[in-house]
């Protein structure tokens, strides 16, 4: 891969040093007022993106003309603009990253889905040729993707993606050199990348991709970098939409796999969150009984139902938040599932009051699931 | 099998922020062109590109980059250059829906089939229709029948492909990535057909 131009390490300290120079007072003022200007507007990713992109373009020409950069090479100018992007985006990170409830929801949805897919998706399901299978290399590639949240700057997040793709490409290259395997370009690359993405379950995948697309300097999102970013976007799209046919599975087999994955994951979750409240014995029982838990041990699962706000400790708040997140995620998924069955929550609750109604309902739901599967 | 793959573009307006107009950058003498490769898996898409990229300057060198994105610069007789940035796409059926992410903004689409496989020709026609519906309307399209060296197993006639290409305003050529037949001609012909908006500043 072309590593020289796109990913040479810009010297951030050099940028900061120049900014401390008295001659750069005008630049410093421009940067400060740009950052402050964000506080006058409500968060809007698209708008913020446009503002940032325009600002970087303007500043690039200002820097080119600036006495501090007189006789500077193209690389030095470029490095300065990289430094500027890093400085500004670090300041604006909290405002611009995963800023809308939709983004948060999309992140949760995809990571929950991957947590299920991890249980049963195999390289065969994605057309990864046998000769390419190399779990060790895949692990390294997955590690690169998992690092993505260690960085706040679009360029550095993008670098994690490029490193992941580079490792996959090296694997493909080594195999084609050491065997008779004829490299098949994207036919090989994309399936491996999707598999690695499922293995990695990178944190906040949706928000990270969106953030890079909106806030990486546009003139840097071209050519090879744009190609590999597009590949990860397409991996995300593929995973979001995965169904039985995209894995060449029978619908019933797919549903069964998803179901058992859900049960397996639930057991792990309950195991963690309830240990605090239960004695050793109770906790073991809970894990063993898996599914019944939610009905019978509501009190243990949601231990704060009878609490008063003033009783809560800091640790309680952390746990409360975690439970809250689990509950909201689950509730969102259930609402979606109901909508897919064309059922309304109130309708469901109403019917549940009447024991006879629930038998009817069960039949009706089975019918709709069956229809949906066709 | 082996050499083949193709992927789509990002038309489906995700964020609409990714540069739309950068598929072809012109400074009047030097063009930079985004070219997307489409076609069934197994038709030899990436072999064509590897042939083009490796064959020209240093046939002995091992590529040190990925085989799914490659770039190659062609010097033309009028002393202009065209830098092709070649975007390969995965040709397997399960990935077909992702193609628009890749062909969005492409200036050139090369649709490849295998002359010994009628199914791959059907698939090629599918891609042509997709591109006509969703790609940039000015896109230059080429229809390529690969594996021309296997003519004893031919099952798609030159006439059929030629007729189809003409009807759809495409350039048609048969190639062999194996023998390198017509590979450079393919890219030279594409270069000639690129719109030259001499919008030099």
Coordinates of C-alpha atoms in Angstrom, one line a residue:
Chain A
X1 CA 0.0 0.0 0.0
X2 CA 1.0 3.5 -0.6
X3 CA 2.0 4.5 2.9
X4 CA 4.2 7.5 2.2
X5 CA 1.9 10.3 1.3
X6 CA -1.2 9.4 3.2
X7 CA 0.3 8.2 6.4
X8 CA 3.6 9.8 7.0
X9 CA 3.7 10.8 10.6
X10 CA 3.0 14.5 10.7
X11 CA 4.9 16.2 13.4
X12 CA 2.3 17.5 15.8
X13 CA 4.8 19.1 18.2
X14 CA 6.2 21.1 15.3
X15 CA 2.7 22.4 14.7
X16 CA 2.2 23.3 18.3
X17 CA 5.6 25.0 18.4
X18 CA 4.8 27.1 15.5
X19 CA 1.5 28.0 17.0
X20 CA 3.4 29.3 20.0
X21 CA 5.4 31.7 17.9
X22 CA 4.3 35.3 18.1
X23 CA 4.0 35.5 14.4
X24 CA 1.2 33.0 14.4
X25 CA -1.1 35.0 16.6
X26 CA -3.5 35.6 13.8
X27 CA -3.7 31.8 13.1
X28 CA -4.3 31.1 16.8
X29 CA -7.1 33.6 16.9
X30 CA -8.7 32.1 13.9
X31 CA -8.5 28.6 15.4
X32 CA -9.9 29.7 18.7
X33 CA -12.8 31.6 17.3
X34 CA -13.5 28.6 15.0
X35 CA -13.7 26.3 18.0
X36 CA -15.8 28.7 20.0
X37 CA -18.2 29.2 17.2
X38 CA -19.4 25.7 17.6
X39 CA -20.9 26.5 21.0
X40 CA -23.4 28.8 19.4
X41 CA -25.0 26.1 17.4
X42 CA -26.7 22.9 18.3
X43 CA -25.0 19.7 17.3
X44 CA -25.6 18.7 13.7
X45 CA -23.1 16.3 12.2
X46 CA -23.5 17.3 8.6
X47 CA -23.4 21.0 9.4
X48 CA -20.4 20.6 11.7
X49 CA -18.7 18.6 8.9
X50 CA -19.2 21.3 6.3
X51 CA -17.9 23.9 8.7
X52 CA -14.8 21.9 9.5
X53 CA -14.0 21.0 5.9
X54 CA -14.4 24.7 4.8
X55 CA -12.2 25.8 7.7
X56 CA -9.4 23.3 6.8
X57 CA -9.4 24.5 3.2
X58 CA -9.3 28.1 4.1
X59 CA -6.6 27.5 6.7
X60 CA -4.5 25.6 4.2
X61 CA -4.3 28.5 1.9
X62 CA -3.7 30.9 4.8
X63 CA -0.8 28.7 6.0
X64 CA 0.7 28.6 2.5
X65 CA 0.8 32.4 2.4
X66 CA 1.9 32.7 6.0
X67 CA 5.4 34.1 6.7
X68 CA 6.0 31.3 9.2
X69 CA 5.8 28.9 6.4
X70 CA 7.7 30.9 3.8
X71 CA 9.7 28.5 1.6
X72 CA 8.0 25.6 3.2
X73 CA 7.8 22.4 1.2
X74 CA 4.5 20.8 0.2
X75 CA 5.1 18.2 2.9
X76 CA 5.6 20.8 5.6
X77 CA 2.4 22.6 4.7
X78 CA 0.6 19.3 4.6
X79 CA 1.9 18.4 8.0
X80 CA 0.7 21.7 9.4
X81 CA -2.8 21.1 8.2
X82 CA -2.7 17.6 9.6
X83 CA -1.6 19.1 12.9
X84 CA -4.5 21.6 12.7
X85 CA -7.0 18.8 12.0
X86 CA -5.7 16.9 15.0
X87 CA -5.8 19.9 17.3
X88 CA -9.3 21.0 16.2
X89 CA -10.9 17.6 16.2
X90 CA -9.5 16.7 19.6
X91 CA -11.2 19.8 20.9
X92 CA -14.5 19.0 19.1
X93 CA -14.4 15.3 19.7
X94 CA -17.1 15.1 22.3
X95 CA -19.4 17.2 20.3
X96 CA -18.9 15.4 17.0
X97 CA -18.4 11.8 17.8
X98 CA -21.4 9.5 18.1
X99 CA -23.4 12.7 18.8
X100 CA -26.9 11.7 17.8
X101 CA -29.2 9.1 19.5
X102 CA -29.5 7.4 16.1
X103 CA -25.8 6.9 16.0
X104 CA -25.8 5.4 19.4
X105 CA -28.6 3.1 18.5
X106 CA -26.9 2.1 15.3
X107 CA -23.7 1.3 17.2
X108 CA -25.6 -0.8 19.7
X109 CA -27.5 -2.6 17.0
X110 CA -24.5 -3.6 15.0
X111 CA -22.4 -4.7 18.0
X112 CA -25.3 -6.7 19.4
X113 CA -25.7 -8.4 16.0
X114 CA -22.1 -9.2 15.7
X115 CA -22.1 -10.7 19.2
X116 CA -24.7 -13.1 17.9
X117 CA -23.0 -13.8 14.5
X118 CA -19.7 -14.5 16.3
X119 CA -21.3 -17.7 17.6
X120 CA -22.0 -19.3 14.2
X121 CA -20.6 -17.5 11.2
X122 CA -17.8 -19.4 9.6
X123 CA -15.4 -18.5 6.8
X124 CA -17.4 -20.8 4.5
X125 CA -20.5 -18.8 4.9
X126 CA -18.7 -15.8 3.4
X127 CA -16.8 -17.5 0.6
X128 CA -13.4 -17.3 2.1
X129 CA -11.3 -19.8 0.2
X130 CA -9.8 -22.6 2.3
X131 CA -6.3 -21.8 1.3
X132 CA -6.6 -18.3 2.8
X133 CA -7.6 -19.4 6.3
X134 CA -5.1 -18.2 8.8
X135 CA -6.6 -17.5 12.2
X136 CA -3.3 -16.0 13.5
X137 CA -3.1 -13.3 10.9
X138 CA -6.8 -12.6 11.2
X139 CA -6.3 -12.0 14.9
X140 CA -3.7 -9.4 14.2
X141 CA -5.9 -7.7 11.7
X142 CA -8.8 -7.8 14.2
X143 CA -6.6 -6.2 16.9
X144 CA -6.0 -3.2 14.6
X145 CA -9.7 -2.6 14.2
X146 CA -10.3 -2.9 18.0
X147 CA -7.8 -0.1 18.6
X148 CA -10.0 2.4 16.8
X149 CA -11.4 4.0 19.9
X150 CA -7.9 4.6 21.3
X151 CA -7.8 7.6 19.0
X152 CA -9.8 10.7 18.8
X153 CA -8.6 12.1 15.5
X154 CA -10.0 11.0 12.2
X155 CA -6.6 10.4 10.6
X156 CA -5.5 8.1 13.4
X157 CA -8.8 6.2 13.4
X158 CA -8.4 5.7 9.6
X159 CA -4.9 4.5 10.2
X160 CA -6.3 1.6 12.3
X161 CA -8.5 0.6 9.3
X162 CA -5.6 0.9 6.9
X163 CA -3.4 -1.2 9.2
X164 CA -6.0 -3.9 9.3
X165 CA -6.4 -4.0 5.6
X166 CA -2.6 -4.0 5.2
X167 CA -2.3 -7.1 7.3
X168 CA -5.0 -8.9 5.3
X169 CA -3.3 -7.9 2.1
X170 CA 0.0 -9.2 3.3
X171 CA -1.6 -12.5 4.2
X172 CA -3.1 -12.7 0.7
X173 CA 0.2 -11.8 -0.9
X174 CA 2.2 -14.3 1.1
X175 CA -0.2 -17.1 0.3
X176 CA -0.1 -16.3 -3.4
X177 CA 3.7 -16.3 -3.3
X178 CA 4.1 -19.5 -1.3
X179 CA 1.5 -21.6 -3.1
X180 CA 0.0 -21.8 -6.6
X181 CA -3.0 -19.9 -5.5
X182 CA -3.9 -17.2 -8.0
X183 CA -4.8 -14.0 -6.2
X184 CA -8.5 -13.1 -6.8
X185 CA -8.4 -9.5 -5.7
X186 CA -11.6 -8.3 -4.1
X187 CA -13.2 -11.8 -4.3
X188 CA -10.6 -12.7 -1.6
X189 CA -10.2 -9.4 0.2
X190 CA -13.8 -8.4 1.1
X191 CA -14.9 -11.8 2.5
X192 CA -11.8 -11.9 4.7
X193 CA -12.4 -8.3 5.9
X194 CA -16.0 -9.1 6.8
X195 CA -14.9 -12.1 8.7
X196 CA -12.2 -10.1 10.5
X197 CA -14.8 -7.4 11.3
X198 CA -17.1 -10.0 12.9
X199 CA -14.2 -11.4 14.9
X200 CA -13.2 -8.0 16.0
X201 CA -16.6 -6.4 16.8
X202 CA -14.9 -3.0 16.7
X203 CA -16.3 -0.5 19.2
X204 CA -18.9 1.9 17.8
X205 CA -18.3 0.8 14.3
X206 CA -21.0 2.9 12.8
X207 CA -20.0 6.1 14.6
X208 CA -16.4 5.6 13.8
X209 CA -17.1 5.2 10.0
X210 CA -19.4 8.2 10.0
X211 CA -16.9 10.3 11.9
X212 CA -14.1 9.5 9.5
X213 CA -16.2 10.2 6.5
X214 CA -17.4 13.6 7.8
X215 CA -14.3 14.9 9.6
X216 CA -11.3 13.5 7.8
X217 CA -9.9 16.2 5.5
X218 CA -11.7 15.5 2.2
X219 CA -8.6 15.9 0.0
X220 CA -7.1 12.9 2.0
X221 CA -10.1 10.6 1.5
X222 CA -9.1 9.6 -2.1
X223 CA -7.6 6.8 -4.0
X224 CA -6.4 3.8 -1.9
X225 CA -7.5 5.3 1.4
X226 CA -11.0 5.9 0.0
X227 CA -11.0 2.4 -1.4
X228 CA -10.2 0.6 1.8
X229 CA -12.5 2.8 3.8
X230 CA -15.3 1.9 1.3
X231 CA -14.5 -1.7 2.0
X232 CA -15.1 -1.4 5.7
X233 CA -18.3 0.6 5.0
X234 CA -19.4 -2.2 2.8
X235 CA -18.5 -4.8 5.5
X236 CA -20.6 -2.8 7.9
X237 CA -23.5 -2.7 5.4
X238 CA -23.2 -6.4 4.8
X239 CA -23.2 -7.2 8.5
X240 CA -26.1 -4.9 9.3
X241 CA -28.2 -6.7 6.6
X242 CA -27.0 -10.2 7.2
X243 CA -29.8 -12.7 6.9
X244 CA -30.2 -16.4 6.0
X245 CA -29.7 -15.9 2.3
X246 CA -26.6 -13.7 2.5
X247 CA -25.0 -16.6 4.4
X248 CA -26.5 -19.3 2.1
X249 CA -28.4 -20.8 5.0
X250 CA -31.9 -22.1 5.4
X251 CA -34.1 -19.6 7.1
X252 CA -34.9 -22.0 9.9
X253 CA -31.2 -22.8 10.5
X254 CA -30.4 -19.1 10.6
X255 CA -33.2 -18.4 13.1
X256 CA -32.1 -21.3 15.2
X257 CA -28.5 -20.1 15.2
X258 CA -29.5 -16.6 16.2
X259 CA -31.7 -17.9 18.9
X260 CA -29.1 -20.1 20.5
X261 CA -26.6 -17.3 20.2
X262 CA -29.0 -15.0 22.1
X263 CA -29.5 -17.5 24.8
X264 CA -25.7 -18.1 25.2
X265 CA -25.1 -14.3 25.4
X266 CA -27.9 -13.7 27.8
X267 CA -26.5 -16.3 30.1
X268 CA -23.2 -14.5 30.1
X269 CA -24.8 -11.1 30.8
X270 CA -27.0 -12.3 33.6
X271 CA -24.0 -14.1 35.1
X272 CA -22.1 -10.8 35.3
X273 CA -24.7 -8.4 36.4
X274 CA -26.3 -10.5 39.1
X275 CA -23.3 -11.8 40.9
X276 CA -23.3 -8.7 43.1
X277 CA -26.7 -9.2 44.5
X278 CA -26.7 -12.9 44.9
X279 CA -25.0 -15.5 47.1
X280 CA -22.7 -17.9 45.4
X281 CA -25.4 -20.5 45.2
X282 CA -28.1 -18.4 43.8
X283 CA -25.8 -17.2 41.0
X284 CA -25.0 -20.7 40.0
X285 CA -28.7 -21.6 39.9
X286 CA -29.3 -18.6 37.7
X287 CA -26.8 -19.5 35.1
X288 CA -28.0 -23.0 35.0
X289 CA -31.6 -22.1 34.4
X290 CA -30.9 -19.7 31.7
X291 CA -34.2 -18.7 30.2
X292 CA -36.5 -18.8 33.2
X293 CA -34.5 -16.1 34.9
X294 CA -36.3 -13.2 33.5
X295 CA -39.7 -14.3 34.7
X296 CA -38.9 -15.7 38.1
X297 CA -36.0 -13.5 39.3
X298 CA -37.1 -10.1 38.3
X299 CA -36.2 -8.7 41.6
X300 CA -32.6 -9.9 41.3
X301 CA -32.2 -8.8 37.8
X302 CA -33.5 -5.3 38.4
X303 CA -32.2 -4.8 41.9
X304 CA -32.9 -1.0 42.1
X305 CA -36.7 -1.2 41.6
X306 CA -37.3 -0.6 45.3
X307 CA -34.4 1.8 45.9
X308 CA -34.4 5.5 46.9
X309 CA -32.2 7.9 45.1
X310 CA -30.4 9.0 48.3
X311 CA -29.4 5.4 49.0
X312 CA -27.3 5.0 45.9
X313 CA -23.6 4.8 46.0
X314 CA -21.2 5.6 43.1
X315 CA -20.8 1.9 42.4
X316 CA -24.6 1.6 42.3
X317 CA -24.8 4.3 39.7
X318 CA -22.3 2.5 37.5
X319 CA -24.3 -0.7 37.8
X320 CA -27.5 1.2 37.3
X321 CA -26.2 2.7 34.1
X322 CA -25.1 -0.7 32.8
X323 CA -28.5 -2.2 33.6
X324 CA -30.2 0.8 32.0
X325 CA -28.2 0.3 28.8
X326 CA -29.1 -3.4 28.7
X327 CA -32.7 -2.7 29.3
X328 CA -32.9 0.0 26.7
X329 CA -31.1 -2.0 24.1
X330 CA -33.4 -4.9 24.7
X331 CA -36.5 -2.8 24.8
X332 CA -35.5 -1.2 21.5
X333 CA -35.0 -4.6 19.9
X334 CA -38.3 -5.8 21.2
X335 CA -40.1 -2.8 19.9
X336 CA -38.6 -3.3 16.5
X337 CA -39.5 -7.0 16.6
X338 CA -43.1 -6.1 17.4
X339 CA -43.2 -3.6 14.7
X340 CA -42.0 -6.2 12.3
X341 CA -44.9 -8.4 13.4
X342 CA -47.2 -5.4 12.9
X343 CA -48.1 -5.5 16.6
X344 CA -48.4 -2.6 19.0
X345 CA -47.0 -2.8 22.5
X346 CA -50.3 -1.7 24.1
X347 CA -52.2 -4.3 22.1
X348 CA -49.8 -6.9 23.3
X349 CA -50.1 -5.9 27.0
X350 CA -53.9 -5.8 26.7
X351 CA -54.1 -9.3 25.3
X352 CA -51.7 -10.6 27.9
X353 CA -54.2 -9.7 30.7
X354 CA -56.5 -12.4 29.4
X355 CA -55.2 -16.0 29.6
X356 CA -57.2 -17.1 26.6
X357 CA -56.0 -14.1 24.6
X358 CA -52.4 -15.2 25.0
X359 CA -53.1 -18.5 23.3
X360 CA -54.7 -16.7 20.4
X361 CA -51.8 -14.3 20.3
X362 CA -49.2 -17.0 20.3
X363 CA -50.9 -18.6 17.2
X364 CA -51.1 -15.2 15.5
X365 CA -47.4 -14.4 16.1
X366 CA -46.3 -17.8 14.9
X367 CA -48.3 -17.3 11.8
X368 CA -46.7 -13.9 11.1
X369 CA -43.2 -15.1 11.9
X370 CA -43.9 -17.9 9.4
X371 CA -45.1 -15.4 6.8
X372 CA -42.1 -13.2 7.4
X373 CA -39.8 -16.0 6.9
X374 CA -41.0 -16.7 3.4
Chain B
X1 CA -10.6 -20.1 -11.5
X2 CA -8.7 -17.7 -9.5
X3 CA -8.3 -14.2 -11.0
X4 CA -11.6 -12.4 -10.7
X5 CA -13.6 -10.0 -8.6
X6 CA -15.7 -6.9 -8.8
X7 CA -17.4 -4.5 -6.5
X8 CA -19.9 -1.6 -6.5
X9 CA -20.1 2.1 -5.5
X10 CA -21.4 4.3 -2.8
X11 CA -24.3 5.8 -4.7
X12 CA -26.9 5.0 -2.1
X13 CA -26.3 8.3 -0.4
X14 CA -25.1 7.3 3.0
X15 CA -23.8 10.6 4.2
X16 CA -23.5 12.4 0.9
X17 CA -20.4 13.9 2.2
X18 CA -17.9 11.8 0.4
X19 CA -16.5 13.7 -2.5
X20 CA -18.6 13.1 -5.4
X21 CA -16.8 14.9 -8.1
X22 CA -13.3 13.5 -7.6
X23 CA -13.6 10.5 -9.8
X24 CA -11.8 12.3 -12.5
X25 CA -9.3 14.9 -11.7
X26 CA -8.0 17.0 -14.6
X27 CA -5.1 19.3 -14.9
X28 CA -5.6 19.1 -18.6
X29 CA -2.4 17.0 -19.2
X30 CA -2.7 14.5 -16.4
X31 CA -6.0 12.7 -15.7
X32 CA -6.7 10.7 -12.6
X33 CA -9.5 8.3 -13.2
X34 CA -11.5 6.0 -11.0
X35 CA -12.2 2.7 -12.8
X36 CA -14.4 0.1 -11.2
X37 CA -14.3 -3.6 -12.2
X38 CA -17.5 -5.6 -12.2
X39 CA -18.2 -9.2 -13.0
X40 CA -18.9 -12.7 -11.7
X41 CA -16.3 -14.3 -9.5
X42 CA -14.0 -16.5 -11.5
X43 CA -14.0 -14.5 -14.7
X44 CA -10.5 -13.1 -14.2
X45 CA -11.2 -9.5 -13.3
X46 CA -8.2 -9.1 -11.1
X47 CA -5.9 -11.1 -13.4
X48 CA -6.6 -8.5 -16.1
X49 CA -5.5 -5.8 -13.8
X50 CA -2.5 -7.6 -12.5
X51 CA -1.5 -8.2 -16.1
X52 CA -1.9 -4.5 -16.9
X53 CA -0.2 -3.2 -13.8
X54 CA 2.7 -5.6 -13.6
X55 CA 3.1 -6.3 -17.2
X56 CA 4.0 -2.9 -18.2
X57 CA 6.9 -1.7 -16.3
X58 CA 8.5 -4.6 -14.5
X59 CA 7.1 -8.0 -15.3
X60 CA 9.4 -9.8 -12.8
X61 CA 8.5 -7.8 -9.7
X62 CA 6.2 -9.2 -7.2
X63 CA 3.5 -6.7 -6.3
X64 CA 3.9 -5.3 -2.9
X65 CA 0.4 -4.0 -2.6
X66 CA -3.0 -5.4 -2.4
X67 CA -4.5 -6.9 -5.5
X68 CA -7.9 -5.3 -5.0
X69 CA -6.8 -1.7 -5.4
X70 CA -4.2 -1.0 -8.0
X71 CA -3.2 2.1 -9.9
X72 CA -1.3 2.4 -13.2
X73 CA -0.4 5.3 -15.3
X74 CA -0.6 5.2 -19.1
X75 CA 1.4 7.7 -21.2
X76 CA -0.5 8.5 -24.3
X77 CA 0.9 9.6 -27.7
X78 CA -0.3 13.2 -27.3
X79 CA 2.0 13.4 -24.3
X80 CA -0.8 13.4 -21.8
X81 CA -1.0 10.8 -19.0
X82 CA -3.9 8.9 -17.5
X83 CA -3.6 7.5 -14.1
X84 CA -6.1 4.6 -13.6
X85 CA -7.1 4.0 -10.0
X86 CA -8.7 0.5 -10.3
X87 CA -11.3 -0.5 -7.8
X88 CA -12.0 -4.2 -7.8
X89 CA -15.3 -5.5 -6.5
X90 CA -16.2 -8.9 -5.0
X91 CA -18.0 -10.9 -7.6
X92 CA -19.8 -13.4 -5.4
X93 CA -23.6 -13.2 -5.6
X94 CA -23.9 -12.5 -1.8
X95 CA -22.0 -9.2 -2.2
X96 CA -23.8 -7.9 -5.3
X97 CA -25.9 -5.5 -3.3
X98 CA -22.8 -3.7 -2.1
X99 CA -21.7 -2.8 -5.6
X100 CA -23.2 0.7 -5.6
X101 CA -20.8 1.7 -2.8
X102 CA -18.0 1.1 -5.2
X103 CA -19.2 2.4 -8.6
X104 CA -20.4 5.7 -7.2
X105 CA -18.4 8.4 -8.7
X106 CA -16.5 6.1 -11.1
X107 CA -15.5 7.6 -14.5
X108 CA -15.0 4.1 -16.0
X109 CA -16.7 0.7 -15.5
X110 CA -15.2 -2.4 -16.9
X111 CA -17.7 -5.3 -17.0
X112 CA -16.0 -8.6 -17.4
X113 CA -17.3 -12.0 -18.3
X114 CA -15.7 -15.3 -19.2
X115 CA -16.2 -16.4 -22.9
X116 CA -16.6 -20.0 -21.8
X117 CA -19.3 -19.2 -19.3
X118 CA -22.8 -18.1 -20.5
X119 CA -23.8 -17.5 -16.9
X120 CA -21.1 -14.9 -16.5
X121 CA -22.3 -13.2 -19.6
X122 CA -25.8 -13.0 -18.1
X123 CA -24.3 -11.5 -15.0
X124 CA -22.4 -9.0 -17.1
X125 CA -25.6 -7.8 -18.7
X126 CA -27.1 -7.4 -15.2
X127 CA -24.2 -5.1 -14.3
X128 CA -24.6 -3.1 -17.4
X129 CA -28.3 -2.5 -16.5
X130 CA -27.4 -1.6 -13.0
X131 CA -24.8 0.9 -14.1
X132 CA -27.3 2.4 -16.6
X133 CA -29.8 2.9 -13.8
X134 CA -27.5 4.0 -10.9
X135 CA -24.1 5.1 -12.0
X136 CA -22.9 8.4 -13.2
X137 CA -24.6 9.0 -16.6
X138 CA -21.3 10.0 -18.2
X139 CA -19.6 6.8 -17.2
X140 CA -17.4 5.1 -19.9
X141 CA -18.3 1.4 -20.0
X142 CA -16.4 -1.4 -21.5
X143 CA -17.5 -5.0 -22.0
X144 CA -14.7 -7.4 -21.8
X145 CA -14.8 -11.1 -22.7
X146 CA -11.9 -12.7 -20.9
X147 CA -10.2 -16.0 -21.2
X148 CA -10.0 -15.6 -25.0
X149 CA -7.2 -18.2 -25.0
X150 CA -9.8 -20.9 -24.2
X151 CA -11.6 -20.4 -27.5
X152 CA -12.1 -24.2 -28.0
X153 CA -14.5 -24.0 -25.0
X154 CA -16.2 -20.8 -26.2
X155 CA -19.9 -20.5 -25.4
X156 CA -20.4 -16.8 -25.9
X157 CA -20.0 -15.7 -29.5
X158 CA -18.1 -12.6 -30.5
X159 CA -21.2 -11.5 -32.5
X160 CA -23.6 -11.7 -29.5
X161 CA -21.3 -9.7 -27.3
X162 CA -20.5 -7.2 -30.0
X163 CA -24.2 -6.6 -30.7
X164 CA -25.0 -6.2 -27.1
X165 CA -22.2 -3.8 -26.5
X166 CA -23.2 -1.7 -29.5
X167 CA -26.8 -1.5 -28.4
X168 CA -25.7 -0.2 -25.1
X169 CA -23.1 2.2 -26.3
X170 CA -20.2 0.3 -24.9
X171 CA -16.7 -0.5 -26.1
X172 CA -16.2 -4.3 -26.5
X173 CA -13.0 -6.3 -26.6
X174 CA -11.9 -9.9 -25.9
X175 CA -8.8 -10.4 -23.7
X176 CA -6.7 -13.1 -22.3
X177 CA -5.1 -12.2 -19.0
X178 CA -3.1 -15.5 -19.4
X179 CA -1.4 -14.6 -22.7
X180 CA -1.7 -10.8 -22.1
X181 CA -3.6 -10.5 -25.4
X182 CA -5.4 -7.2 -25.8
X183 CA -4.8 -6.1 -22.2
X184 CA -3.0 -2.9 -22.9
X185 CA -5.3 -2.3 -25.9
X186 CA -8.2 -2.4 -23.5
X187 CA -6.9 0.4 -21.3
X188 CA -5.6 2.4 -24.2
X189 CA -9.0 2.3 -25.8
X190 CA -10.6 3.4 -22.5
X191 CA -8.2 6.3 -22.2
X192 CA -9.1 7.5 -25.7
X193 CA -12.8 7.5 -24.8
X194 CA -12.5 9.6 -21.7
X195 CA -14.2 12.9 -22.1
X196 CA -11.5 15.6 -22.3
X197 CA -13.0 18.5 -20.7
X198 CA -10.1 20.8 -21.2
X199 CA -11.1 22.9 -18.3
X200 CA -7.5 23.9 -17.7
X201 CA -7.1 26.9 -15.5

